[in-house]
């Protein structure tokens, strides 16, 4: 009887401790979280004379004057730079041989585009996925591109065909490059 009581008590204590730790590790909520979000939103928008950006009058440790760099921490360069769009899940491409699925190729693809277009890319993800998947299905039908996955020529062909299809469908999105982060093939 006592053994069961101790076991139940230990289980309850573990659940309570787990809940407290989970609550502490979970993303913040309340005033502290709201304050950090507000600070994070304005963080990149500060001018060179902001709170933590170097001031022209300040001297460095060697007695010389500090000079602001083009890519300083407080600079707002994200609007003219590149942004990377990560799809919510990988692409799974069936490879058909003799009218049956012979293997599956799994690709993790990201898109490099103008930073100003990142919100537009996010809102268009289903259409972008459709264009990429259609292109991948076309490529899988040629019978050779996915056969040699270590061939640089096949890798570059894959990248350029996806990029071309996306730039044709979305000419105003500023899509610059296709990044293939992972590629794997599973023979069935």
mmCIF file with all atom_site columns, C-alpha atoms in Angstrom, residues 15-150:
data_model
loop_
_atom_site.group_PDB
_atom_site.id
_atom_site.type_symbol
_atom_site.label_atom_id
_atom_site.label_alt_id
_atom_site.label_comp_id
_atom_site.label_asym_id
_atom_site.label_entity_id
_atom_site.label_seq_id
_atom_site.pdbx_PDB_ins_code
_atom_site.Cartn_x
_atom_site.Cartn_y
_atom_site.Cartn_z
_atom_site.occupancy
_atom_site.B_iso_or_equiv
_atom_site.pdbx_formal_charge
_atom_site.auth_seq_id
_atom_site.auth_comp_id
_atom_site.auth_asym_id
_atom_site.auth_atom_id
_atom_site.pdbx_PDB_model_num
ATOM 1   C CA . UNK A 1 15  ? 4.094  15.947 -13.723 1.00 0.00 ? 15  UNK A CA 1
ATOM 2   C CA . UNK A 1 16  ? 3.988  19.215 -11.771 1.00 0.00 ? 16  UNK A CA 1
ATOM 3   C CA . UNK A 1 17  ? 7.718  19.845 -12.276 1.00 0.00 ? 17  UNK A CA 1
ATOM 4   C CA . UNK A 1 18  ? 7.382  19.002 -15.973 1.00 0.00 ? 18  UNK A CA 1
ATOM 5   C CA . UNK A 1 19  ? 4.501  21.445 -16.318 1.00 0.00 ? 19  UNK A CA 1
ATOM 6   C CA . UNK A 1 20  ? 6.420  24.235 -14.589 1.00 0.00 ? 20  UNK A CA 1
ATOM 7   C CA . UNK A 1 21  ? 9.541  23.630 -16.705 1.00 0.00 ? 21  UNK A CA 1
ATOM 8   C CA . UNK A 1 22  ? 7.434  23.426 -19.865 1.00 0.00 ? 22  UNK A CA 1
ATOM 9   C CA . UNK A 1 23  ? 5.747  26.704 -18.999 1.00 0.00 ? 23  UNK A CA 1
ATOM 10  C CA . UNK A 1 24  ? 9.120  28.369 -18.404 1.00 0.00 ? 24  UNK A CA 1
ATOM 11  C CA . UNK A 1 25  ? 10.620 27.056 -21.661 1.00 0.00 ? 25  UNK A CA 1
ATOM 12  C CA . UNK A 1 26  ? 7.603  27.863 -23.774 1.00 0.00 ? 26  UNK A CA 1
ATOM 13  C CA . UNK A 1 27  ? 7.697  31.061 -25.827 1.00 0.00 ? 27  UNK A CA 1
ATOM 14  C CA . UNK A 1 28  ? 7.084  34.051 -23.600 1.00 0.00 ? 28  UNK A CA 1
ATOM 15  C CA . UNK A 1 29  ? 3.701  35.553 -23.104 1.00 0.00 ? 29  UNK A CA 1
ATOM 16  C CA . UNK A 1 30  ? 2.441  38.715 -21.508 1.00 0.00 ? 30  UNK A CA 1
ATOM 17  C CA . UNK A 1 31  ? 4.239  42.028 -21.120 1.00 0.00 ? 31  UNK A CA 1
ATOM 18  C CA . UNK A 1 32  ? 7.809  40.726 -21.421 1.00 0.00 ? 32  UNK A CA 1
ATOM 19  C CA . UNK A 1 33  ? 7.045  39.007 -24.715 1.00 0.00 ? 33  UNK A CA 1
ATOM 20  C CA . UNK A 1 34  ? 5.199  42.030 -26.098 1.00 0.00 ? 34  UNK A CA 1
ATOM 21  C CA . UNK A 1 35  ? 8.101  44.297 -25.165 1.00 0.00 ? 35  UNK A CA 1
ATOM 22  C CA . UNK A 1 36  ? 10.626 42.045 -26.874 1.00 0.00 ? 36  UNK A CA 1
ATOM 23  C CA . UNK A 1 37  ? 8.469  41.901 -30.014 1.00 0.00 ? 37  UNK A CA 1
ATOM 24  C CA . UNK A 1 38  ? 8.246  45.688 -30.127 1.00 0.00 ? 38  UNK A CA 1
ATOM 25  C CA . UNK A 1 39  ? 11.993 46.013 -29.651 1.00 0.00 ? 39  UNK A CA 1
ATOM 26  C CA . UNK A 1 40  ? 12.619 43.356 -32.317 1.00 0.00 ? 40  UNK A CA 1
ATOM 27  C CA . UNK A 1 41  ? 10.421 45.128 -34.864 1.00 0.00 ? 41  UNK A CA 1
ATOM 28  C CA . UNK A 1 42  ? 12.233 48.441 -34.538 1.00 0.00 ? 42  UNK A CA 1
ATOM 29  C CA . UNK A 1 43  ? 15.654 46.891 -34.081 1.00 0.00 ? 43  UNK A CA 1
ATOM 30  C CA . UNK A 1 44  ? 16.798 46.940 -37.706 1.00 0.00 ? 44  UNK A CA 1
ATOM 31  C CA . UNK A 1 45  ? 15.151 50.284 -38.438 1.00 0.00 ? 45  UNK A CA 1
ATOM 32  C CA . UNK A 1 46  ? 17.382 52.419 -36.205 1.00 0.00 ? 46  UNK A CA 1
ATOM 33  C CA . UNK A 1 47  ? 19.593 54.926 -37.887 1.00 0.00 ? 47  UNK A CA 1
ATOM 34  C CA . UNK A 1 48  ? 23.366 54.942 -37.478 1.00 0.00 ? 48  UNK A CA 1
ATOM 35  C CA . UNK A 1 49  ? 22.946 57.369 -34.547 1.00 0.00 ? 49  UNK A CA 1
ATOM 36  C CA . UNK A 1 50  ? 20.632 54.981 -32.611 1.00 0.00 ? 50  UNK A CA 1
ATOM 37  C CA . UNK A 1 51  ? 21.141 53.642 -29.097 1.00 0.00 ? 51  UNK A CA 1
ATOM 38  C CA . UNK A 1 52  ? 23.824 51.042 -29.751 1.00 0.00 ? 52  UNK A CA 1
ATOM 39  C CA . UNK A 1 53  ? 25.217 52.065 -33.104 1.00 0.00 ? 53  UNK A CA 1
ATOM 40  C CA . UNK A 1 54  ? 28.687 53.620 -33.015 1.00 0.00 ? 54  UNK A CA 1
ATOM 41  C CA . UNK A 1 55  ? 28.754 57.378 -32.679 1.00 0.00 ? 55  UNK A CA 1
ATOM 42  C CA . UNK A 1 56  ? 31.155 59.378 -34.780 1.00 0.00 ? 56  UNK A CA 1
ATOM 43  C CA . UNK A 1 57  ? 32.567 61.171 -31.706 1.00 0.00 ? 57  UNK A CA 1
ATOM 44  C CA . UNK A 1 58  ? 33.359 57.943 -29.829 1.00 0.00 ? 58  UNK A CA 1
ATOM 45  C CA . UNK A 1 59  ? 36.926 56.769 -29.819 1.00 0.00 ? 59  UNK A CA 1
ATOM 46  C CA . UNK A 1 60  ? 37.906 53.145 -29.980 1.00 0.00 ? 60  UNK A CA 1
ATOM 47  C CA . UNK A 1 61  ? 40.325 51.489 -27.539 1.00 0.00 ? 61  UNK A CA 1
ATOM 48  C CA . UNK A 1 62  ? 43.328 52.548 -29.624 1.00 0.00 ? 62  UNK A CA 1
ATOM 49  C CA . UNK A 1 63  ? 42.615 56.274 -29.483 1.00 0.00 ? 63  UNK A CA 1
ATOM 50  C CA . UNK A 1 64  ? 41.329 56.469 -33.067 1.00 0.00 ? 64  UNK A CA 1
ATOM 51  C CA . UNK A 1 65  ? 37.862 57.453 -34.056 1.00 0.00 ? 65  UNK A CA 1
ATOM 52  C CA . UNK A 1 66  ? 35.280 54.797 -34.760 1.00 0.00 ? 66  UNK A CA 1
ATOM 53  C CA . UNK A 1 67  ? 33.787 54.876 -38.213 1.00 0.00 ? 67  UNK A CA 1
ATOM 54  C CA . UNK A 1 68  ? 30.391 53.479 -39.127 1.00 0.00 ? 68  UNK A CA 1
ATOM 55  C CA . UNK A 1 69  ? 30.494 50.604 -41.577 1.00 0.00 ? 69  UNK A CA 1
ATOM 56  C CA . UNK A 1 70  ? 28.055 50.097 -44.420 1.00 0.00 ? 70  UNK A CA 1
ATOM 57  C CA . UNK A 1 71  ? 26.754 46.879 -42.885 1.00 0.00 ? 71  UNK A CA 1
ATOM 58  C CA . UNK A 1 72  ? 26.615 48.063 -39.257 1.00 0.00 ? 72  UNK A CA 1
ATOM 59  C CA . UNK A 1 73  ? 24.391 46.228 -36.816 1.00 0.00 ? 73  UNK A CA 1
ATOM 60  C CA . UNK A 1 74  ? 21.742 48.944 -36.710 1.00 0.00 ? 74  UNK A CA 1
ATOM 61  C CA . UNK A 1 75  ? 21.670 49.505 -40.460 1.00 0.00 ? 75  UNK A CA 1
ATOM 62  C CA . UNK A 1 76  ? 18.529 48.709 -42.394 1.00 0.00 ? 76  UNK A CA 1
ATOM 63  C CA . UNK A 1 77  ? 19.931 46.694 -45.272 1.00 0.00 ? 77  UNK A CA 1
ATOM 64  C CA . UNK A 1 78  ? 17.255 44.001 -45.358 1.00 0.00 ? 78  UNK A CA 1
ATOM 65  C CA . UNK A 1 79  ? 15.048 45.928 -47.778 1.00 0.00 ? 79  UNK A CA 1
ATOM 66  C CA . UNK A 1 80  ? 17.689 45.928 -50.500 1.00 0.00 ? 80  UNK A CA 1
ATOM 67  C CA . UNK A 1 81  ? 19.219 42.520 -49.798 1.00 0.00 ? 81  UNK A CA 1
ATOM 68  C CA . UNK A 1 82  ? 18.105 38.957 -50.249 1.00 0.00 ? 82  UNK A CA 1
ATOM 69  C CA . UNK A 1 83  ? 15.651 36.931 -48.236 1.00 0.00 ? 83  UNK A CA 1
ATOM 70  C CA . UNK A 1 84  ? 15.364 33.157 -48.126 1.00 0.00 ? 84  UNK A CA 1
ATOM 71  C CA . UNK A 1 85  ? 11.965 31.506 -48.324 1.00 0.00 ? 85  UNK A CA 1
ATOM 72  C CA . UNK A 1 86  ? 11.759 28.106 -46.641 1.00 0.00 ? 86  UNK A CA 1
ATOM 73  C CA . UNK A 1 87  ? 8.915  25.814 -47.629 1.00 0.00 ? 87  UNK A CA 1
ATOM 74  C CA . UNK A 1 88  ? 6.802  24.360 -44.845 1.00 0.00 ? 88  UNK A CA 1
ATOM 75  C CA . UNK A 1 89  ? 7.673  20.792 -45.891 1.00 0.00 ? 89  UNK A CA 1
ATOM 76  C CA . UNK A 1 90  ? 9.889  18.863 -48.284 1.00 0.00 ? 90  UNK A CA 1
ATOM 77  C CA . UNK A 1 91  ? 9.029  17.847 -51.831 1.00 0.00 ? 91  UNK A CA 1
ATOM 78  C CA . UNK A 1 92  ? 8.527  14.121 -52.465 1.00 0.00 ? 92  UNK A CA 1
ATOM 79  C CA . UNK A 1 93  ? 8.910  13.173 -56.133 1.00 0.00 ? 93  UNK A CA 1
ATOM 80  C CA . UNK A 1 94  ? 7.955  9.699  -57.390 1.00 0.00 ? 94  UNK A CA 1
ATOM 81  C CA . UNK A 1 95  ? 10.268 8.190  -60.010 1.00 0.00 ? 95  UNK A CA 1
ATOM 82  C CA . UNK A 1 96  ? 8.213  6.045  -62.397 1.00 0.00 ? 96  UNK A CA 1
ATOM 83  C CA . UNK A 1 97  ? 9.776  3.151  -64.334 1.00 0.00 ? 97  UNK A CA 1
ATOM 84  C CA . UNK A 1 98  ? 7.769  0.566  -66.277 1.00 0.00 ? 98  UNK A CA 1
ATOM 85  C CA . UNK A 1 99  ? 4.518  2.177  -65.129 1.00 0.00 ? 99  UNK A CA 1
ATOM 86  C CA . UNK A 1 100 ? 5.261  1.734  -61.412 1.00 0.00 ? 100 UNK A CA 1
ATOM 87  C CA . UNK A 1 101 ? 6.939  3.807  -58.721 1.00 0.00 ? 101 UNK A CA 1
ATOM 88  C CA . UNK A 1 102 ? 10.567 2.656  -58.635 1.00 0.00 ? 102 UNK A CA 1
ATOM 89  C CA . UNK A 1 103 ? 11.841 5.179  -56.098 1.00 0.00 ? 103 UNK A CA 1
ATOM 90  C CA . UNK A 1 104 ? 11.083 8.398  -54.267 1.00 0.00 ? 104 UNK A CA 1
ATOM 91  C CA . UNK A 1 105 ? 13.272 11.489 -54.246 1.00 0.00 ? 105 UNK A CA 1
ATOM 92  C CA . UNK A 1 106 ? 12.926 13.865 -51.307 1.00 0.00 ? 106 UNK A CA 1
ATOM 93  C CA . UNK A 1 107 ? 14.104 17.453 -51.764 1.00 0.00 ? 107 UNK A CA 1
ATOM 94  C CA . UNK A 1 108 ? 14.391 20.307 -49.297 1.00 0.00 ? 108 UNK A CA 1
ATOM 95  C CA . UNK A 1 109 ? 14.328 23.473 -51.394 1.00 0.00 ? 109 UNK A CA 1
ATOM 96  C CA . UNK A 1 110 ? 14.600 27.150 -50.422 1.00 0.00 ? 110 UNK A CA 1
ATOM 97  C CA . UNK A 1 111 ? 14.134 30.203 -52.618 1.00 0.00 ? 111 UNK A CA 1
ATOM 98  C CA . UNK A 1 112 ? 16.401 33.250 -52.608 1.00 0.00 ? 112 UNK A CA 1
ATOM 99  C CA . UNK A 1 113 ? 14.489 36.403 -53.512 1.00 0.00 ? 113 UNK A CA 1
ATOM 100 C CA . UNK A 1 114 ? 14.376 40.130 -52.928 1.00 0.00 ? 114 UNK A CA 1
ATOM 101 C CA . UNK A 1 115 ? 13.832 40.894 -49.252 1.00 0.00 ? 115 UNK A CA 1
ATOM 102 C CA . UNK A 1 116 ? 10.852 43.105 -50.069 1.00 0.00 ? 116 UNK A CA 1
ATOM 103 C CA . UNK A 1 117 ? 9.013  40.104 -51.543 1.00 0.00 ? 117 UNK A CA 1
ATOM 104 C CA . UNK A 1 118 ? 9.218  37.738 -48.551 1.00 0.00 ? 118 UNK A CA 1
ATOM 105 C CA . UNK A 1 119 ? 5.626  38.378 -47.413 1.00 0.00 ? 119 UNK A CA 1
ATOM 106 C CA . UNK A 1 120 ? 4.332  37.926 -50.944 1.00 0.00 ? 120 UNK A CA 1
ATOM 107 C CA . UNK A 1 121 ? 6.218  34.622 -51.274 1.00 0.00 ? 121 UNK A CA 1
ATOM 108 C CA . UNK A 1 122 ? 4.719  33.412 -48.007 1.00 0.00 ? 122 UNK A CA 1
ATOM 109 C CA . UNK A 1 123 ? 1.181  34.230 -49.125 1.00 0.00 ? 123 UNK A CA 1
ATOM 110 C CA . UNK A 1 124 ? 1.739  32.496 -52.482 1.00 0.00 ? 124 UNK A CA 1
ATOM 111 C CA . UNK A 1 125 ? 3.293  29.288 -51.061 1.00 0.00 ? 125 UNK A CA 1
ATOM 112 C CA . UNK A 1 126 ? 0.612  26.885 -52.396 1.00 0.00 ? 126 UNK A CA 1
ATOM 113 C CA . UNK A 1 127 ? 0.965  28.221 -55.944 1.00 0.00 ? 127 UNK A CA 1
ATOM 114 C CA . UNK A 1 128 ? 4.772  28.240 -55.700 1.00 0.00 ? 128 UNK A CA 1
ATOM 115 C CA . UNK A 1 129 ? 4.737  24.635 -54.401 1.00 0.00 ? 129 UNK A CA 1
ATOM 116 C CA . UNK A 1 130 ? 2.515  23.652 -57.325 1.00 0.00 ? 130 UNK A CA 1
ATOM 117 C CA . UNK A 1 131 ? 4.916  25.164 -59.875 1.00 0.00 ? 131 UNK A CA 1
ATOM 118 C CA . UNK A 1 132 ? 7.926  23.498 -58.226 1.00 0.00 ? 132 UNK A CA 1
ATOM 119 C CA . UNK A 1 133 ? 6.164  20.124 -57.952 1.00 0.00 ? 133 UNK A CA 1
ATOM 120 C CA . UNK A 1 134 ? 4.990  20.262 -61.576 1.00 0.00 ? 134 UNK A CA 1
ATOM 121 C CA . UNK A 1 135 ? 8.554  20.977 -62.667 1.00 0.00 ? 135 UNK A CA 1
ATOM 122 C CA . UNK A 1 136 ? 9.898  18.129 -60.527 1.00 0.00 ? 136 UNK A CA 1
ATOM 123 C CA . UNK A 1 137 ? 7.349  15.691 -62.004 1.00 0.00 ? 137 UNK A CA 1
ATOM 124 C CA . UNK A 1 138 ? 8.374  16.757 -65.519 1.00 0.00 ? 138 UNK A CA 1
ATOM 125 C CA . UNK A 1 139 ? 12.030 16.232 -64.629 1.00 0.00 ? 139 UNK A CA 1
ATOM 126 C CA . UNK A 1 140 ? 11.339 12.821 -63.096 1.00 0.00 ? 140 UNK A CA 1
ATOM 127 C CA . UNK A 1 141 ? 9.772  11.719 -66.382 1.00 0.00 ? 141 UNK A CA 1
ATOM 128 C CA . UNK A 1 142 ? 12.994 12.226 -68.364 1.00 0.00 ? 142 UNK A CA 1
ATOM 129 C CA . UNK A 1 143 ? 14.475 9.121  -66.749 1.00 0.00 ? 143 UNK A CA 1
ATOM 130 C CA . UNK A 1 144 ? 17.998 10.444 -66.261 1.00 0.00 ? 144 UNK A CA 1
ATOM 131 C CA . UNK A 1 145 ? 18.093 13.518 -64.006 1.00 0.00 ? 145 UNK A CA 1
ATOM 132 C CA . UNK A 1 146 ? 17.319 11.692 -60.775 1.00 0.00 ? 146 UNK A CA 1
ATOM 133 C CA . UNK A 1 147 ? 19.260 8.547  -61.741 1.00 0.00 ? 147 UNK A CA 1
ATOM 134 C CA . UNK A 1 148 ? 22.676 10.008 -60.935 1.00 0.00 ? 148 UNK A CA 1
ATOM 135 C CA . UNK A 1 149 ? 22.189 12.196 -57.895 1.00 0.00 ? 149 UNK A CA 1
ATOM 136 C CA . UNK A 1 150 ? 25.910 12.857 -57.482 1.00 0.00 ? 150 UNK A CA 1
#
